[in-house]
CSV table of C-alpha atoms and ligand atoms in Angstrom, one decimal:
chain,number,residue,atom,x,y,z
A,2,UNK,CA,-0.3,-0.3,-0.2
A,3,UNK,CA,0.9,3.9,-0.6
A,4,UNK,CA,2.0,5.3,2.1
A,5,UNK,CA,0.4,8.1,1.1
A,6,UNK,CA,-3.2,6.2,1.9
A,7,UNK,CA,-3.5,6.8,4.9
A,8,UNK,CA,-6.1,3.5,7.2
A,9,UNK,CA,-8.9,5.9,7.8
A,10,UNK,CA,-12.7,5.0,9.1
A,11,UNK,CA,-15.8,6.6,6.9
A,12,UNK,CA,-17.9,8.7,9.0
A,13,UNK,CA,-21.0,6.8,10.4
A,14,UNK,CA,-23.6,7.6,8.1
A,15,UNK,CA,-26.2,10.4,9.1
A,16,UNK,CA,-28.8,10.2,10.5
A,17,UNK,CA,-31.4,7.9,9.8
A,18,UNK,CA,-35.0,9.7,7.4
A,19,UNK,CA,-32.9,12.7,7.1
A,20,UNK,CA,-30.1,9.9,5.2
A,21,UNK,CA,-31.1,8.7,1.6
A,22,UNK,CA,-29.9,5.3,2.4
A,23,UNK,CA,-32.0,2.7,2.4
A,24,UNK,CA,-30.5,1.1,5.2
A,25,UNK,CA,-32.3,0.5,8.2
A,26,UNK,CA,-32.8,3.1,10.6
A,27,UNK,CA,-34.0,1.8,13.4
A,28,UNK,CA,-31.1,-1.6,13.0
A,29,UNK,CA,-32.5,-3.0,16.8
A,30,UNK,CA,-36.1,-3.5,15.6
A,31,UNK,CA,-35.0,-5.2,12.1
A,32,UNK,CA,-32.2,-7.3,14.1
A,33,UNK,CA,-36.1,-8.3,15.2
A,34,UNK,CA,-37.7,-8.3,12.6
A,35,UNK,CA,-35.8,-10.4,11.3
A,36,UNK,CA,-34.5,-13.3,13.4
A,37,UNK,CA,-38.2,-13.3,13.4
A,38,UNK,CA,-39.0,-14.1,10.2
A,39,UNK,CA,-35.3,-17.0,10.2
A,40,UNK,CA,-37.1,-18.2,12.9
A,41,UNK,CA,-40.7,-18.5,10.9
A,42,UNK,CA,-38.7,-20.2,8.1
A,43,UNK,CA,-36.8,-23.0,10.2
A,44,UNK,CA,-40.0,-23.7,11.4
A,45,UNK,CA,-41.6,-24.2,8.1
A,46,UNK,CA,-39.0,-25.9,7.2
A,47,UNK,CA,-39.4,-28.7,10.3
A,48,UNK,CA,-42.6,-28.7,10.2
A,49,UNK,CA,-43.2,-29.5,6.2
A,50,UNK,CA,-44.6,-32.6,6.6
A,51,UNK,CA,-47.8,-31.7,8.5
A,52,UNK,CA,-48.5,-29.8,5.4
A,53,UNK,CA,-50.3,-30.5,2.3
A,54,UNK,CA,-47.3,-31.2,-1.2
A,55,UNK,CA,-48.7,-28.3,-3.0
A,56,UNK,CA,-52.0,-26.1,-2.7
A,57,UNK,CA,-53.0,-24.0,-6.0
A,58,UNK,CA,-52.8,-20.2,-5.1
A,59,UNK,CA,-56.0,-18.4,-5.0
A,60,UNK,CA,-57.9,-15.4,-6.3
A,61,UNK,CA,-57.6,-13.2,-3.3
A,62,UNK,CA,-53.2,-14.6,-3.9
A,63,UNK,CA,-53.1,-13.4,-6.9
A,64,UNK,CA,-55.0,-10.6,-7.0
A,65,UNK,CA,-52.5,-9.5,-4.3
A,66,UNK,CA,-50.5,-9.3,-6.3
A,67,UNK,CA,-51.4,-7.2,-9.5
A,68,UNK,CA,-51.0,-3.5,-7.1
A,69,UNK,CA,-49.7,-1.2,-9.1
A,70,UNK,CA,-46.7,0.4,-8.2
A,71,UNK,CA,-45.7,1.7,-4.3
A,72,UNK,CA,-44.2,5.6,-4.4
A,73,UNK,CA,-44.3,5.3,-0.3
A,74,UNK,CA,-43.1,2.9,1.6
A,75,UNK,CA,-44.2,-0.1,3.9
A,76,UNK,CA,-43.6,-1.6,7.9
A,77,UNK,CA,-41.1,-4.3,6.3
A,78,UNK,CA,-43.0,-6.3,9.6
A,79,UNK,CA,-46.9,-5.7,7.1
A,80,UNK,CA,-44.5,-7.0,4.5
A,81,UNK,CA,-43.3,-10.0,6.1
A,82,UNK,CA,-46.6,-10.8,7.1
A,83,UNK,CA,-47.5,-10.5,3.1
A,84,UNK,CA,-45.3,-12.9,2.4
A,85,UNK,CA,-46.3,-15.0,5.2
A,86,UNK,CA,-49.9,-14.7,4.6
A,87,UNK,CA,-49.4,-14.9,0.3
A,88,UNK,CA,-46.1,-16.4,-0.5
A,89,UNK,CA,-44.9,-19.2,1.7
A,90,UNK,CA,-48.9,-21.7,1.6
A,91,UNK,CA,-48.4,-21.9,-2.0
A,92,UNK,CA,-44.9,-21.8,-3.0
A,93,UNK,CA,-43.6,-25.6,-5.8
A,94,UNK,CA,-43.7,-28.8,-2.8
A,95,UNK,CA,-39.9,-29.4,-3.4
A,96,UNK,CA,-39.2,-29.3,0.0
A,97,UNK,CA,-42.7,-31.9,1.0
A,98,UNK,CA,-41.0,-36.2,1.4
A,99,UNK,CA,-43.9,-36.2,-1.2
A,100,UNK,CA,-43.3,-33.8,-4.0
A,101,UNK,CA,-41.8,-36.5,-6.7
A,102,UNK,CA,-43.6,-34.9,-10.1
A,103,UNK,CA,-40.7,-33.5,-10.8
A,104,UNK,CA,-36.1,-33.6,-9.9
A,105,UNK,CA,-35.9,-30.6,-7.7
A,106,UNK,CA,-33.8,-31.0,-5.2
A,107,UNK,CA,-35.4,-29.7,-2.0
A,108,UNK,CA,-33.1,-27.6,-0.1
A,109,UNK,CA,-31.8,-27.9,3.2
A,110,UNK,CA,-31.8,-24.9,6.8
A,111,UNK,CA,-27.8,-24.6,5.9
A,112,UNK,CA,-27.8,-23.8,2.5
A,113,UNK,CA,-30.5,-21.3,3.9
A,114,UNK,CA,-28.2,-20.1,6.1
A,115,UNK,CA,-25.7,-19.6,3.2
A,116,UNK,CA,-28.5,-17.4,1.2
A,117,UNK,CA,-28.8,-14.9,4.2
A,118,UNK,CA,-24.7,-14.9,4.2
A,119,UNK,CA,-24.2,-14.5,0.5
A,120,UNK,CA,-26.9,-12.1,-0.1
A,121,UNK,CA,-25.7,-9.8,2.8
A,122,UNK,CA,-22.2,-9.7,1.7
A,123,UNK,CA,-23.7,-9.3,-2.2
A,124,UNK,CA,-20.4,-10.5,-3.4
A,125,UNK,CA,-20.7,-9.9,-7.9
A,126,UNK,CA,-19.0,-12.9,-8.7
A,127,UNK,CA,-17.9,-12.0,-12.4
A,128,UNK,CA,-14.3,-10.7,-12.0
A,129,UNK,CA,-12.1,-8.8,-9.7
A,130,UNK,CA,-9.9,-10.7,-6.5
A,131,UNK,CA,-11.3,-11.2,-4.3
A,132,UNK,CA,-12.4,-14.8,-2.3
A,133,UNK,CA,-15.8,-15.2,-3.9
A,134,UNK,CA,-13.6,-16.2,-7.1
A,135,UNK,CA,-12.0,-18.5,-4.7
A,136,UNK,CA,-14.2,-20.8,-2.7
A,137,UNK,CA,-16.2,-21.5,-6.2
A,138,UNK,CA,-13.0,-22.9,-8.1
A,139,UNK,CA,-13.0,-24.7,-4.6
A,140,UNK,CA,-15.3,-26.4,-5.9
A,141,UNK,CA,-13.9,-27.0,-9.9
A,142,UNK,CA,-11.1,-28.8,-7.2
A,143,UNK,CA,-14.2,-30.7,-6.1
A,144,UNK,CA,-15.8,-31.8,-8.1
A,145,UNK,CA,-12.8,-32.5,-10.6
A,146,UNK,CA,-12.2,-34.9,-7.8
A,147,UNK,CA,-15.1,-36.0,-7.7
A,148,UNK,CA,-15.5,-36.6,-11.2
A,149,UNK,CA,-12.1,-38.0,-12.0
A,150,UNK,CA,-10.8,-35.6,-13.6
A,151,UNK,CA,-7.1,-33.7,-14.0
A,152,UNK,CA,-5.7,-31.1,-12.6
A,153,UNK,CA,-5.4,-27.7,-14.5
A,154,UNK,CA,-9.6,-28.5,-14.8
A,155,UNK,CA,-11.9,-25.7,-15.5
A,156,UNK,CA,-15.9,-24.6,-14.3
A,157,UNK,CA,-17.9,-22.1,-13.0
A,158,UNK,CA,-21.4,-22.3,-11.7
A,159,UNK,CA,-24.5,-20.7,-14.1
A,160,UNK,CA,-28.4,-21.0,-12.9
A,161,UNK,CA,-28.6,-25.0,-13.8
A,162,UNK,CA,-27.8,-27.2,-16.4
A,163,UNK,CA,-29.5,-26.2,-19.5
A,164,UNK,CA,-27.6,-22.7,-19.0
A,165,UNK,CA,-24.1,-25.6,-18.7
A,166,UNK,CA,-25.4,-28.0,-21.6
A,167,UNK,CA,-25.3,-24.2,-23.9
A,168,UNK,CA,-22.3,-23.0,-23.0
A,169,UNK,CA,-20.5,-26.8,-23.4
A,170,UNK,CA,-22.1,-26.4,-27.7
A,171,UNK,CA,-20.6,-22.9,-27.2
A,172,UNK,CA,-16.9,-24.0,-26.1
A,173,UNK,CA,-16.8,-27.6,-28.8
A,174,UNK,CA,-18.4,-25.6,-31.4
A,175,UNK,CA,-14.9,-22.4,-31.3
A,176,UNK,CA,-13.1,-25.4,-30.3
A,177,UNK,CA,-14.4,-27.4,-33.6
A,178,UNK,CA,-13.7,-24.2,-35.6
A,179,UNK,CA,-11.5,-22.4,-33.8
A,180,UNK,CA,-11.4,-19.0,-32.5
A,181,UNK,CA,-12.5,-16.7,-34.9
A,182,UNK,CA,-15.7,-17.8,-35.1
A,183,UNK,CA,-16.7,-15.8,-32.8
A,184,UNK,CA,-16.3,-13.0,-35.2
A,185,UNK,CA,-17.2,-14.7,-38.4
A,186,UNK,CA,-19.8,-16.8,-37.6
A,187,UNK,CA,-21.1,-20.0,-38.8
A,188,UNK,CA,-21.5,-18.1,-42.3
A,189,UNK,CA,-18.4,-19.0,-43.6
A,190,UNK,CA,-17.8,-22.5,-42.8
A,191,UNK,CA,-17.3,-24.8,-46.3
A,192,UNK,CA,-19.0,-27.7,-44.2
A,193,UNK,CA,-22.2,-27.8,-42.0
A,194,UNK,CA,-21.3,-28.2,-37.9
A,195,UNK,CA,-23.4,-31.8,-36.6
A,196,UNK,CA,-24.2,-33.2,-33.0
A,197,UNK,CA,-25.6,-36.5,-31.4
A,198,UNK,CA,-27.4,-37.2,-28.6
A,199,UNK,CA,-30.1,-40.1,-27.7
A,200,UNK,CA,-33.9,-40.1,-28.3
A,201,UNK,CA,-34.0,-39.2,-24.9
A,202,UNK,CA,-31.6,-36.2,-24.6
A,203,UNK,CA,-32.9,-33.6,-22.3
A,204,UNK,CA,-34.6,-30.5,-24.6
A,205,UNK,CA,-32.5,-27.9,-23.8
A,206,UNK,CA,-29.7,-30.1,-26.0
A,207,UNK,CA,-32.3,-28.6,-29.1
A,208,UNK,CA,-32.7,-25.4,-27.7
A,209,UNK,CA,-28.6,-25.1,-27.7
A,210,UNK,CA,-28.4,-25.7,-31.0
A,211,UNK,CA,-31.3,-23.4,-32.0
A,212,UNK,CA,-29.5,-20.6,-29.4
A,213,UNK,CA,-25.6,-21.4,-31.3
A,214,UNK,CA,-27.0,-20.9,-34.5
A,215,UNK,CA,-25.8,-24.0,-35.4
A,216,UNK,CA,-29.7,-25.5,-35.3
A,217,UNK,CA,-31.5,-28.0,-34.0
A,218,UNK,CA,-31.6,-29.8,-37.4
A,219,UNK,CA,-28.4,-30.4,-37.1
A,220,UNK,CA,-28.9,-32.7,-33.8
A,221,UNK,CA,-29.3,-36.0,-34.7
A,222,UNK,CA,-31.2,-38.0,-32.9
A,223,UNK,CA,-29.6,-41.2,-31.5
A,224,UNK,CA,-31.1,-43.8,-31.3
A,225,UNK,CA,-31.8,-46.3,-27.7
A,226,UNK,CA,-32.1,-49.6,-26.3
A,227,UNK,CA,-35.2,-51.2,-24.2
A,228,UNK,CA,-34.2,-49.5,-20.8
A,229,UNK,CA,-33.7,-46.2,-22.9
A,230,UNK,CA,-30.1,-45.7,-23.2
A,231,UNK,CA,-27.5,-43.9,-26.1
A,232,UNK,CA,-27.0,-47.1,-28.8
A,233,UNK,CA,-23.7,-47.3,-29.8
A,234,UNK,CA,-23.8,-48.5,-33.4
A,235,UNK,CA,-26.7,-46.2,-33.7
A,236,UNK,CA,-24.0,-43.7,-32.8
A,237,UNK,CA,-21.3,-44.8,-35.3
A,238,UNK,CA,-23.1,-45.3,-37.9
A,239,UNK,CA,-25.1,-41.9,-37.5
A,240,UNK,CA,-21.8,-40.3,-38.1
A,241,UNK,CA,-20.0,-42.3,-40.6
A,242,UNK,CA,-23.1,-41.5,-42.6
A,243,UNK,CA,-23.0,-37.1,-41.8
A,244,UNK,CA,-18.9,-37.9,-42.5
A,245,UNK,CA,-20.1,-39.3,-45.5
A,246,UNK,CA,-22.2,-35.9,-46.7
A,247,UNK,CA,-20.1,-34.3,-45.8
A,248,UNK,CA,-21.0,-33.2,-42.5
A,249,UNK,CA,-18.5,-31.3,-39.7
A,250,UNK,CA,-19.9,-33.7,-36.6
A,251,UNK,CA,-18.3,-32.1,-33.4
A,252,UNK,CA,-19.7,-33.0,-30.6
A,253,UNK,CA,-22.0,-35.9,-29.5
A,254,UNK,CA,-23.5,-35.5,-25.7
A,255,UNK,CA,-23.9,-38.5,-23.4
A,256,UNK,CA,-26.6,-37.9,-20.5
A,257,UNK,CA,-25.6,-40.1,-17.1
A,258,UNK,CA,-29.6,-40.4,-15.5
A,259,UNK,CA,-32.6,-39.3,-18.8
A,260,UNK,CA,-35.4,-37.3,-17.4
A,261,UNK,CA,-38.0,-39.2,-18.1
A,262,UNK,CA,-36.2,-42.6,-16.9
A,263,UNK,CA,-32.3,-42.4,-15.6
A,264,UNK,CA,-31.7,-44.5,-17.5
A,265,UNK,CA,-27.5,-44.1,-17.7
A,266,UNK,CA,-26.0,-43.9,-21.2
A,267,UNK,CA,-22.8,-46.0,-21.5
A,268,UNK,CA,-20.6,-43.3,-21.3
A,269,UNK,CA,-17.3,-45.3,-22.0
A,270,UNK,CA,-18.0,-46.3,-24.7
A,271,UNK,CA,-18.9,-43.5,-26.2
A,272,UNK,CA,-15.5,-41.6,-24.7
A,273,UNK,CA,-14.1,-44.4,-27.3
A,274,UNK,CA,-15.6,-43.1,-30.1
A,275,UNK,CA,-15.5,-39.8,-29.1
A,276,UNK,CA,-11.6,-40.7,-29.4
A,277,UNK,CA,-11.9,-42.3,-32.1
A,278,UNK,CA,-14.0,-39.5,-34.3
A,279,UNK,CA,-11.8,-36.5,-33.3
A,280,UNK,CA,-15.5,-35.4,-31.1
A,281,UNK,CA,-15.8,-33.3,-28.1
A,282,UNK,CA,-18.5,-35.4,-25.9
A,283,UNK,CA,-20.2,-33.4,-22.7
A,284,UNK,CA,-21.6,-34.9,-20.5
A,285,UNK,CA,-25.5,-33.5,-19.1
A,286,UNK,CA,-24.8,-34.9,-15.6
A,287,UNK,CA,-27.9,-32.4,-14.6
A,288,UNK,CA,-29.0,-35.5,-12.8
A,289,UNK,CA,-26.2,-37.8,-12.3
A,290,UNK,CA,-23.6,-36.8,-12.1
A,291,UNK,CA,-23.8,-36.1,-7.9
A,292,UNK,CA,-23.6,-39.8,-7.7
A,293,UNK,CA,-20.5,-39.8,-8.0
A,294,UNK,CA,-20.6,-38.7,-4.7
A,295,UNK,CA,-21.8,-42.2,-3.3
A,296,UNK,CA,-19.4,-45.3,-3.5
A,297,UNK,CA,-22.1,-47.6,-4.1
A,298,UNK,CA,-23.8,-45.6,-7.4
A,299,UNK,CA,-20.1,-44.4,-8.8
A,300,UNK,CA,-19.4,-47.7,-11.1
A,301,UNK,CA,-22.7,-47.1,-13.2
A,302,UNK,CA,-21.1,-43.7,-14.6
A,303,UNK,CA,-17.8,-45.5,-16.1
A,304,UNK,CA,-16.1,-42.9,-19.0
A,305,UNK,CA,-17.7,-40.1,-17.7
A,306,UNK,CA,-14.0,-39.4,-16.6
A,307,UNK,CA,-13.5,-39.6,-20.3
A,308,UNK,CA,-15.7,-36.6,-20.6
A,309,UNK,CA,-13.7,-33.1,-22.4
A,310,UNK,CA,-17.0,-31.7,-20.2
A,311,UNK,CA,-20.1,-32.6,-17.2
A,312,UNK,CA,-23.2,-30.2,-16.9
A,313,UNK,CA,-24.9,-30.7,-13.3
A,314,UNK,CA,-27.3,-29.6,-10.8
A,315,UNK,CA,-26.6,-29.2,-7.6
A,316,UNK,CA,-30.0,-28.0,-7.4
A,317,UNK,CA,-31.5,-31.1,-7.7
A,318,UNK,CA,-29.3,-34.2,-5.7
A,319,UNK,CA,-26.6,-32.1,-4.2
A,320,UNK,CA,-29.8,-30.3,-2.4
A,321,UNK,CA,-27.9,-27.0,-2.8
A,322,UNK,CA,-31.5,-24.3,-2.8
A,323,UNK,CA,-32.1,-23.2,-6.3
A,324,UNK,CA,-30.1,-22.0,-8.2
A,325,UNK,CA,-27.1,-23.6,-8.4
A,326,UNK,CA,-26.2,-25.5,-12.5
A,327,UNK,CA,-22.4,-25.9,-12.3
A,328,UNK,CA,-20.6,-26.6,-16.1
A,329,UNK,CA,-16.6,-28.7,-15.7
A,330,UNK,CA,-14.3,-28.6,-18.7
A,331,UNK,CA,-11.9,-30.2,-19.0
A,332,UNK,CA,-9.6,-28.2,-20.8
A,333,UNK,CA,-9.8,-24.8,-19.4
A,334,UNK,CA,-7.6,-23.2,-22.0
A,335,UNK,CA,-10.6,-25.0,-24.2
A,336,UNK,CA,-12.9,-22.8,-22.3
A,337,UNK,CA,-11.6,-19.4,-21.2
A,338,UNK,CA,-10.8,-19.7,-25.6
A,339,UNK,CA,-14.6,-19.5,-26.4
A,340,UNK,CA,-15.3,-16.4,-23.7
A,341,UNK,CA,-12.8,-14.2,-22.7
A,342,UNK,CA,-13.3,-10.3,-24.3
A,343,UNK,CA,-10.6,-7.7,-23.9
A,344,UNK,CA,-12.9,-4.9,-22.5
A,345,UNK,CA,-11.0,-2.2,-21.8
A,346,UNK,CA,-13.4,-2.7,-18.0
A,347,UNK,CA,-12.9,-6.1,-17.7
A,348,UNK,CA,-8.7,-5.2,-17.6
A,349,UNK,CA,-6.2,-7.8,-15.6
A,350,UNK,CA,-4.1,-5.5,-12.9
A,351,UNK,CA,-1.2,-7.0,-11.5
A,352,UNK,CA,-2.1,-6.3,-7.7
A,353,UNK,CA,-5.6,-4.9,-6.3
A,354,UNK,CA,-9.6,-5.7,-7.4
A,355,UNK,CA,-8.3,-6.3,-10.5
A,356,UNK,CA,-5.2,-8.8,-10.0
A,357,UNK,CA,-7.0,-12.2,-11.3
A,358,UNK,CA,-5.9,-14.4,-14.3
A,359,UNK,CA,-8.7,-15.8,-15.5
A,360,UNK,CA,-12.2,-14.8,-14.0
A,361,UNK,CA,-15.6,-16.2,-13.8
A,362,UNK,CA,-16.1,-13.6,-16.5
A,363,UNK,CA,-13.8,-15.3,-19.0
A,364,UNK,CA,-15.0,-18.6,-18.1
A,365,UNK,CA,-19.4,-18.0,-19.2
A,366,UNK,CA,-21.0,-15.6,-21.2
A,367,UNK,CA,-23.1,-13.5,-18.0
A,368,UNK,CA,-21.0,-10.4,-16.0
A,369,UNK,CA,-22.2,-9.5,-13.5
A,370,UNK,CA,-23.2,-12.4,-10.7
A,371,UNK,CA,-23.7,-13.6,-7.4
A,372,UNK,CA,-22.2,-15.9,-5.2
A,373,UNK,CA,-23.7,-19.4,-5.8
A,374,UNK,CA,-20.3,-21.6,-4.6
A,375,UNK,CA,-20.8,-20.3,-1.1
A,376,UNK,CA,-24.3,-22.3,-0.5
A,377,UNK,CA,-22.9,-24.4,-2.1
A,378,UNK,CA,-19.5,-25.2,-0.6
A,379,UNK,CA,-21.2,-24.5,2.8
A,380,UNK,CA,-23.9,-27.7,2.2
A,381,UNK,CA,-20.5,-29.6,1.5
A,382,UNK,CA,-18.7,-28.7,4.3
A,383,UNK,CA,-20.7,-29.4,6.4
A,384,UNK,CA,-21.8,-32.1,5.4
A,385,UNK,CA,-19.8,-34.3,3.7
A,386,UNK,CA,-19.8,-35.7,1.0
A,387,UNK,CA,-20.1,-39.7,2.4
A,388,UNK,CA,-23.7,-37.9,3.7
A,389,UNK,CA,-24.6,-36.8,0.3
A,390,UNK,CA,-23.4,-39.1,-0.9
A,391,UNK,CA,-26.1,-41.8,0.9
A,392,UNK,CA,-29.2,-39.2,0.5
A,393,UNK,CA,-28.5,-40.2,-3.3
A,394,UNK,CA,-27.6,-43.5,-3.0
A,395,UNK,CA,-31.5,-43.6,-0.3
A,396,UNK,CA,-32.8,-41.7,-3.1
A,397,UNK,CA,-32.3,-45.1,-5.0
A,398,UNK,CA,-33.3,-47.4,-2.6
A,399,UNK,CA,-36.5,-46.1,-2.3
A,400,UNK,CA,-37.0,-45.2,-6.2
A,401,UNK,CA,-36.7,-49.5,-6.0
A,402,UNK,CA,-38.6,-49.8,-3.1
A,403,UNK,CA,-42.0,-48.1,-4.7
A,404,UNK,CA,-41.5,-50.1,-7.6
A,405,UNK,CA,-41.2,-52.9,-5.6
A,406,UNK,CA,-45.2,-52.1,-4.1
A,407,UNK,CA,-46.1,-51.4,-7.4
A,408,UNK,CA,-45.7,-54.5,-9.0
A,409,UNK,CA,-46.9,-56.5,-6.1
A,410,UNK,CA,-49.7,-55.1,-7.2
A,411,UNK,CA,-52.7,-56.0,-9.5
A,412,UNK,CA,-53.9,-52.2,-10.4
A,413,UNK,CA,-50.3,-50.9,-11.2
A,414,UNK,CA,-47.2,-51.8,-13.8
A,415,UNK,CA,-44.0,-51.0,-13.6
A,416,UNK,CA,-43.0,-49.6,-17.4
A,417,UNK,CA,-39.3,-48.5,-17.7
A,418,UNK,CA,-36.2,-50.2,-15.7
A,419,UNK,CA,-35.6,-48.5,-12.3
A,420,UNK,CA,-31.9,-47.6,-12.8
A,421,UNK,CA,-31.5,-44.4,-11.2
A,422,UNK,CA,-34.4,-42.8,-8.8
A,423,UNK,CA,-36.4,-42.4,-11.0
A,424,UNK,CA,-39.8,-44.9,-11.4
A,425,UNK,CA,-42.4,-44.3,-13.9
A,426,UNK,CA,-45.7,-46.8,-14.0
A,427,UNK,CA,-49.1,-47.4,-15.6
A,428,UNK,CA,-52.3,-48.5,-14.2
A,429,UNK,CA,-53.7,-51.4,-15.8
A,430,UNK,CA,-56.6,-50.6,-18.4
A,431,UNK,CA,-56.9,-47.6,-17.3
A,432,UNK,CA,-57.3,-44.5,-20.3
A,433,UNK,CA,-54.7,-42.2,-21.1
A,434,UNK,CA,-57.5,-39.3,-19.0
A,435,UNK,CA,-57.6,-41.6,-16.6
A,436,UNK,CA,-54.4,-40.9,-15.4
A,437,UNK,CA,-53.8,-37.6,-15.9
A,438,UNK,CA,-56.6,-37.6,-14.5
A,439,UNK,CA,-55.5,-38.9,-11.3
A,440,UNK,CA,-52.0,-37.7,-11.4
A,441,UNK,CA,-53.6,-34.1,-11.4
A,442,UNK,CA,-56.8,-34.8,-8.8
A,443,UNK,CA,-53.3,-35.6,-6.1
A,444,UNK,CA,-51.3,-32.9,-6.7
A,445,UNK,CA,-54.4,-30.7,-5.8
A,446,UNK,CA,-55.8,-33.1,-3.0
A,447,UNK,CA,-52.5,-31.7,-0.9
A,448,UNK,CA,-51.5,-35.9,-0.3
A,449,UNK,CA,-48.4,-36.4,-3.4
A,450,UNK,CA,-47.3,-34.3,-6.7
A,451,UNK,CA,-46.4,-36.9,-8.8
A,452,UNK,CA,-46.4,-36.5,-12.8
A,453,UNK,CA,-47.3,-37.9,-16.1
A,454,UNK,CA,-44.5,-38.5,-19.3
A,455,UNK,CA,-45.1,-40.7,-22.6
A,456,UNK,CA,-43.3,-43.3,-22.9
A,457,UNK,CA,-43.5,-45.9,-26.0
A,458,UNK,CA,-46.4,-43.5,-27.1
A,459,UNK,CA,-48.2,-44.0,-23.4
A,460,UNK,CA,-49.4,-41.9,-20.5
A,461,UNK,CA,-47.3,-43.1,-18.1
A,462,UNK,CA,-47.4,-41.8,-14.3
A,463,UNK,CA,-43.8,-40.5,-13.1
A,464,UNK,CA,-42.4,-40.5,-9.9
A,465,UNK,CA,-38.6,-39.2,-8.9
A,466,UNK,CA,-37.5,-39.5,-6.4
A,467,UNK,CA,-35.6,-36.7,-5.2
A,468,UNK,CA,-35.5,-35.1,-1.6
A,469,UNK,CA,-33.5,-36.2,0.7
A,470,UNK,CA,-36.7,-35.5,2.8
A,471,UNK,CA,-37.7,-39.0,1.7
A,472,UNK,CA,-38.6,-42.5,4.0
A,473,UNK,CA,-40.3,-45.7,3.1
A,474,UNK,CA,-42.8,-44.9,4.8
A,475,UNK,CA,-44.2,-42.4,3.2
A,476,UNK,CA,-43.6,-44.7,0.0
A,477,UNK,CA,-45.7,-47.0,1.3
A,478,UNK,CA,-48.2,-43.9,2.4
A,479,UNK,CA,-47.6,-42.9,-1.7
A,480,UNK,CA,-49.1,-46.3,-2.2
A,481,UNK,CA,-51.6,-46.4,0.4
A,482,UNK,CA,-53.2,-43.5,-1.5
A,483,UNK,CA,-53.1,-45.0,-4.8
A,484,UNK,CA,-55.4,-47.6,-3.7
A,485,UNK,CA,-57.5,-45.9,-1.8
A,486,UNK,CA,-57.8,-43.5,-4.8
A,487,UNK,CA,-58.5,-46.7,-7.3
A,488,UNK,CA,-60.9,-47.4,-4.8
A,489,UNK,CA,-63.0,-44.5,-4.9
A,490,UNK,CA,-62.9,-44.3,-8.4
A,491,UNK,CA,-63.7,-48.3,-8.9
A,492,UNK,CA,-67.1,-47.4,-6.2
A,493,UNK,CA,-68.4,-44.8,-8.2
A,494,UNK,CA,-67.8,-46.6,-11.0
A,495,UNK,CA,-70.2,-48.9,-9.7
A,496,UNK,CA,-72.5,-46.2,-8.0
B,520,PLP,C1,-32.9,-31.0,-14.9
B,520,PLP,C2,-32.0,-31.1,-16.4
B,520,PLP,C3,-31.8,-30.7,-17.1
B,520,PLP,C4,-32.0,-29.1,-17.1
B,520,PLP,O1,-31.3,-28.8,-16.3
B,520,PLP,P1,-31.8,-27.4,-15.4
B,520,PLP,O2,-31.0,-27.0,-13.7
B,520,PLP,O3,-33.5,-27.6,-15.3
B,520,PLP,O4,-31.7,-25.9,-15.6
B,520,PLP,C5,-30.9,-30.8,-18.8
B,520,PLP,N1,-30.6,-31.9,-18.8
B,520,PLP,C6,-31.3,-33.2,-17.3
B,520,PLP,C7,-30.9,-34.9,-17.6
B,520,PLP,C8,-32.2,-33.0,-16.4
B,520,PLP,O5,-33.0,-33.6,-15.9
């Protein structure tokens, strides 16, 4: 530090009321109100089982949020009362152990506390020299270690895997065509880029092709086997066909846990094909990649360590509060070449706040970004990976238990192998309408929230068990609820 710069303190802020500051006028009163809502949130989570999984926001609630822009202040305690009555009871439902409709994490109280700290510190984690970037780098190293990546891998937090898959596709495109493609776009390419993913890949892969300008027509849909896994022979054949037609294959996306059934593509075989064909091998690990934290499950994902990049979601099986998507990239230089920009206001210095060689804004499209790394770091530090891995394995055990209970019941039919934590089942003799109504009736009853999907043209009930709070007793209660529903319907029909 220059000797001319003296250490000193800023004068205390001016008297409240006359100040332009948005801080509370009375800190003591604020402290009390803030502690009150924290207590209420802790109660909310602790007693989550006692309330409906979900309830539709009432007309009054919707009406509450159609008011004009307020000019004048309102007491914070009044505003929080609105939160208590108009928001908290009408949340998505994913904290509840019988929310099974979609692959949503349940969050943890630790994550909630982390969010208080992160928003209190209000750090901009796009760049500059501060601890936020060190914490994010810690996660990059940890996930690299968990997935079997070598040193030098790079990564960053993004909203979710939709964004992480898009960023990975952008890196793969730049690696295939060279950095000049960032300026020229795709106009001057002699050969059209084509990418490959299975028929069961998430729709965000096609969307990433659309956003990138390559177009989803150039995403080849590779057939799957009976268990929903990409067929490597079909992949090989399609690549050969494309090469013969003059296309430029550049990317293959393997899925580690498909959204419909939890199927895991044969990652090691795809890695081998990608290596032979000089393609970027990206893994959409939104659902499954974090199962690498479980000793008993790691073997299912063999080959993930050979990938060029992996997208994953801490907000799903990692139970970190939304949102906490993440991208890991083997070749850190290739990652940076796709995004770093020479803007004057992003220049680096050898000291001061502009120190540091690589900032997150060099690795993705976001410049301003929050401290998602903190809630992830606090969750992993406080719980440890064994406990998180065990909770992941536990949800898979619950899925098998659910499938077994359903198989024992003459009315139900499990419709897809249970590879991970997702169970799809049909109801014997039921119409499309009946299945649809069953799902919607259960959701509206507040007793359980499954969803549906379509398998081989048939509408089936889909249960994704992601919640660390769910127990065997909850699953049994769910089967009993289904049973009662069918019995009631039979009585109605008979009446
Ligand atoms: C959830 C999911 C995505 C999308 O991730 P978001 O975090 O919702 O953006 C992509 N692929 C698969 C397999 C998923 O399950």
